[in-house]
Coordinates of C-alpha atoms in Angstrom, one line a residue:
X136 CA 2.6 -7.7 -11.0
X137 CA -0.1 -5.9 -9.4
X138 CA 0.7 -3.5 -7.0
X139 CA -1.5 -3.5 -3.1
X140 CA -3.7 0.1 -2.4
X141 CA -1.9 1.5 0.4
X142 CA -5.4 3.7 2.0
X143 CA -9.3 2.2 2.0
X144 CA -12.2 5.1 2.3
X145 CA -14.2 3.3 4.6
X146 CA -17.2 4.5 6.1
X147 CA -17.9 4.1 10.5
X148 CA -20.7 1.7 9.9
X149 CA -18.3 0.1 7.9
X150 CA -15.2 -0.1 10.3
X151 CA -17.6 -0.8 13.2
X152 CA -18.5 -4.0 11.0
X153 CA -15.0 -4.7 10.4
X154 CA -14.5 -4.4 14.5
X155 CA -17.5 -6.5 15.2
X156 CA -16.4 -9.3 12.8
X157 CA -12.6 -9.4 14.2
X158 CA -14.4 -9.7 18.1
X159 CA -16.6 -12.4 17.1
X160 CA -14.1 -14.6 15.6
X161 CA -11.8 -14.1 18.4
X162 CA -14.3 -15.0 20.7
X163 CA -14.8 -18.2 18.7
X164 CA -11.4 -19.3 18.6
X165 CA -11.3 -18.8 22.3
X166 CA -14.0 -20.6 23.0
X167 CA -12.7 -23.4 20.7
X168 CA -9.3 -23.6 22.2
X169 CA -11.3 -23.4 26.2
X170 CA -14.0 -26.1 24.9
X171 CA -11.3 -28.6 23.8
X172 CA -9.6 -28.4 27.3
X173 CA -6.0 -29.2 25.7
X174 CA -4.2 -25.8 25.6
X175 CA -0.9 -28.0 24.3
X176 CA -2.4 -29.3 21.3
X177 CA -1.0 -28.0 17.6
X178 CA -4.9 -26.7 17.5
X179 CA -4.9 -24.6 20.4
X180 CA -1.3 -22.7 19.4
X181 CA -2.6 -22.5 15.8
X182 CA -5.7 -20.5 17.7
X183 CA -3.8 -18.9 20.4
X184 CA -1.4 -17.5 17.1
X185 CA -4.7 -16.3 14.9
X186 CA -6.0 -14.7 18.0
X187 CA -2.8 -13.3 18.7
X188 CA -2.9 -11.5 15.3
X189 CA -6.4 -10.9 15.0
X190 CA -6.4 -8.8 18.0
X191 CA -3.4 -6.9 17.0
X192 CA -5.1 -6.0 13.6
X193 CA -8.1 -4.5 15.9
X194 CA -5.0 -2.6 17.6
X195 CA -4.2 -1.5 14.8
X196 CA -7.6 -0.6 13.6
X197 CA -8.0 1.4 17.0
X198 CA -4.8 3.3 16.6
X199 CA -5.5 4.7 13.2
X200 CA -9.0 6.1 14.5
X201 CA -9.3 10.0 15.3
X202 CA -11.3 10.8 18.7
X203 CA -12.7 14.3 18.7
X204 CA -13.7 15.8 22.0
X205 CA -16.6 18.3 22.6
X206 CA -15.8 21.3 20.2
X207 CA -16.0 24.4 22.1
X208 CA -16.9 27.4 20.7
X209 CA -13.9 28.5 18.9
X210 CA -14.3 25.2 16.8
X211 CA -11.4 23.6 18.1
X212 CA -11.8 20.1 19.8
X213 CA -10.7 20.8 23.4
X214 CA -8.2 18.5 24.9

């Protein structure tokens, strides 16, 4: 059985496409579920669940990101 790579090397470009993807297919599903105007149909909780998740995956994509401030001039990112 193959085993699952625990860390990617991504690139930003790369992530920021990753981010941009996840945003635009929640905004879809959100639009689908607002469009059909039944928030109670098995549809709209099968979108209200993938939306659910899909915004906790950009959490999670957030999270793991490293924000450097203005480095002063002893090299160390001020904070």
């Amino acid at each position: 059985m193959s085993k699952h790579q625990k860390s990617f090397q991504l690139s930003i470009r790369q992530i920021d496409l990753v981010e941009e993807a996840l945003r635009e297919r929640i905004g879809i599903l959100a639009h689908v579920v607002l469009a059909s105007g039944d928030t109670d149909s098995d549809e709209s909780r099968a979108n209200d669940s993938l939306i659910r998740e899909l915004s906790d995956l950009l959490g999670s994509l957030h999270n793991q990101k490293i924000f450097y401030s203005q480095v002063n001039r002893t090299g160390v990112p001020g904070g």
